Amino acid sequence: MKKTTASLPQGLAGANVAYCQRLTQLAQDSQQRWLELGQRLAGDGTSQYLAAFAPLTPADNWQDLAPALGELTRKRWQSQLEASQAITHVMLQEQAALAAGLGEAMREWFKNANSAAIDKSPLTQMWSVMSNQMEAACAAMQDANQPGARHDG
């Protein structure tokens, strides 16, 4: 039995390519923001160590270093708390940005895929209805992610 493969309509293939490109851009943007946060946090830690040890002179007695080590430990705990808060903040921002970007990409894909379906066959009409429903759902998800949006639960 010969198996036939149907190719995607040109408009649908273009919609798929644009969707994948948008997802790639979202991932790259997110990766860049996480990299910048990591570099900032690592740089802060290094500068704290250097600042704590810079005024110390070499000594034979470890007890002379104890106050500086105690202060360094306190600063490291405080820094780690601040880093944890920064990471949580960035994570929430990233989640909102990715959800908004994904919703936008899906809406655009549904719009492009819908315009690619030019005939009025029952399958195309079903696809059109489903696309419109998914576009409305994505728009509602993005609206719910806006600052100040009310979330009833």
Coordinates of C-alpha atoms in Angstrom, one line a residue:
M1 CA 0.0 0.0 0.0
K2 CA 1.4 3.4 -1.0
K3 CA 1.5 5.9 1.8
T4 CA 0.9 9.5 0.8
T5 CA 2.1 12.4 2.8
A6 CA 0.3 15.7 2.6
S7 CA 2.4 18.8 2.8
L8 CA 1.5 21.8 4.9
P9 CA -0.1 24.7 3.1
Q10 CA 2.4 27.5 2.6
G11 CA 0.6 29.9 5.0
L12 CA 0.5 27.3 7.8
A13 CA 4.2 26.4 7.3
G14 CA 5.0 30.1 7.6
A15 CA 2.9 30.4 10.7
N16 CA 4.8 27.5 12.2
V17 CA 8.2 29.1 11.4
A18 CA 7.2 32.4 12.8
Y19 CA 5.9 30.7 16.0
C20 CA 9.2 28.8 16.5
Q21 CA 11.2 32.0 15.9
R22 CA 9.2 33.8 18.5
L23 CA 9.7 31.0 21.1
T24 CA 13.4 31.0 20.3
Q25 CA 13.5 34.8 20.9
L26 CA 11.6 34.5 24.2
A27 CA 14.1 31.8 25.4
Q28 CA 17.1 33.9 24.3
D29 CA 15.8 37.0 26.1
S30 CA 15.1 35.0 29.2
Q31 CA 18.6 33.4 29.1
Q32 CA 20.2 36.8 28.8
R33 CA 18.3 38.2 31.8
W34 CA 19.3 35.2 34.0
L35 CA 22.9 35.5 32.8
E36 CA 23.0 39.2 33.8
L37 CA 21.5 38.4 37.2
G38 CA 24.0 35.6 37.8
Q39 CA 26.9 37.9 36.8
R40 CA 25.7 40.7 39.1
L41 CA 25.3 38.3 42.1
A42 CA 28.7 36.7 41.5
G43 CA 30.4 40.1 41.2
D44 CA 28.7 41.3 44.4
G45 CA 30.1 38.3 46.3
T46 CA 33.6 38.7 45.0
S47 CA 33.7 42.4 45.9
Q48 CA 32.5 41.7 49.4
Y49 CA 35.3 39.2 50.0
L50 CA 37.9 41.6 48.7
A51 CA 36.5 44.5 50.7
A52 CA 36.5 42.4 53.9
F53 CA 40.1 41.1 53.5
A54 CA 41.7 44.2 52.0
P55 CA 42.4 46.0 55.3
L56 CA 43.9 42.9 57.0
T57 CA 47.6 42.6 57.3
P58 CA 49.3 39.2 57.4
A59 CA 49.3 37.9 61.0
D60 CA 50.6 34.8 62.7
N61 CA 47.7 34.7 65.0
W62 CA 44.4 33.5 63.5
Q63 CA 42.5 35.2 66.3
D64 CA 43.4 38.5 64.8
L65 CA 41.4 37.5 61.7
A66 CA 38.3 36.3 63.6
P67 CA 36.5 39.7 63.7
A68 CA 36.9 40.1 59.9
L69 CA 35.7 36.5 59.3
G70 CA 32.7 37.1 61.5
E71 CA 31.8 40.3 59.6
L72 CA 32.4 38.6 56.3
T73 CA 30.0 35.8 57.4
R74 CA 27.4 38.2 58.4
K75 CA 27.7 40.1 55.1
R76 CA 27.5 36.8 53.2
W77 CA 24.3 35.8 54.9
Q78 CA 22.8 39.2 54.2
S79 CA 23.9 39.0 50.6
Q80 CA 22.5 35.5 50.2
L81 CA 19.2 36.7 51.6
E82 CA 19.2 39.6 49.1
A83 CA 20.2 37.3 46.3
S84 CA 17.4 35.0 47.1
Q85 CA 14.9 37.9 47.0
A86 CA 16.4 39.0 43.7
I87 CA 16.1 35.6 42.2
T88 CA 12.5 35.2 43.3
H89 CA 11.7 38.6 41.9
V90 CA 13.3 37.8 38.5
M91 CA 11.7 34.4 38.5
L92 CA 8.2 36.0 38.8
Q93 CA 9.0 38.6 36.2
E94 CA 10.3 35.9 33.8
Q95 CA 7.2 33.8 34.4
A96 CA 5.0 36.7 33.5
A97 CA 7.1 37.7 30.5
L98 CA 7.2 34.2 29.1
A99 CA 3.5 33.7 29.6
A100 CA 2.7 37.0 27.9
G101 CA 5.2 36.2 25.1
L102 CA 3.8 32.7 24.6
G103 CA 0.3 34.0 24.5
E104 CA 1.3 36.6 22.0
A105 CA 3.1 34.0 19.8
M106 CA 0.1 31.7 20.0
R107 CA -2.4 34.4 19.0
E108 CA -0.2 35.4 16.1
W109 CA 0.1 31.7 15.1
F110 CA -3.6 31.2 15.3
K111 CA -4.2 34.3 13.2
N112 CA -1.7 33.2 10.6
A113 CA -2.9 29.7 10.5
N114 CA -6.5 30.9 10.2
S115 CA -5.7 33.1 7.3
A116 CA -3.9 30.2 5.6
A117 CA -7.1 28.2 5.6
I118 CA -8.9 29.7 2.6
D119 CA -11.5 27.1 1.6
K120 CA -14.8 26.6 3.4
S121 CA -14.7 22.9 4.0
P122 CA -16.2 21.5 7.3
L123 CA -12.6 20.8 8.5
T124 CA -11.5 24.3 7.7
Q125 CA -14.5 25.7 9.5
M126 CA -13.9 23.5 12.5
W127 CA -10.2 24.7 12.5
S128 CA -11.3 28.3 12.3
V129 CA -13.7 28.0 15.3
M130 CA -11.0 26.2 17.3
S131 CA -8.4 28.8 16.4
N132 CA -10.7 31.7 17.4
Q133 CA -11.4 30.0 20.7
M134 CA -7.7 29.4 21.4
E135 CA -6.9 33.0 20.5
A136 CA -9.6 34.2 22.9
A137 CA -8.2 32.0 25.7
C138 CA -4.6 33.2 25.1
A139 CA -5.8 36.8 25.2
A140 CA -7.6 36.1 28.5
M141 CA -4.5 34.5 30.0
Q142 CA -2.4 37.6 29.0
D143 CA -5.0 40.0 30.4
A144 CA -4.9 38.0 33.7
N145 CA -1.1 38.5 33.8
Q146 CA -1.3 42.3 33.6
P147 CA -0.3 44.2 36.8
G148 CA -3.4 45.1 38.8
A149 CA -5.5 42.4 37.3
R150 CA -8.0 40.9 39.7
H151 CA -7.6 37.2 40.4
D152 CA -10.7 35.6 41.9
G153 CA -10.0 32.2 43.4

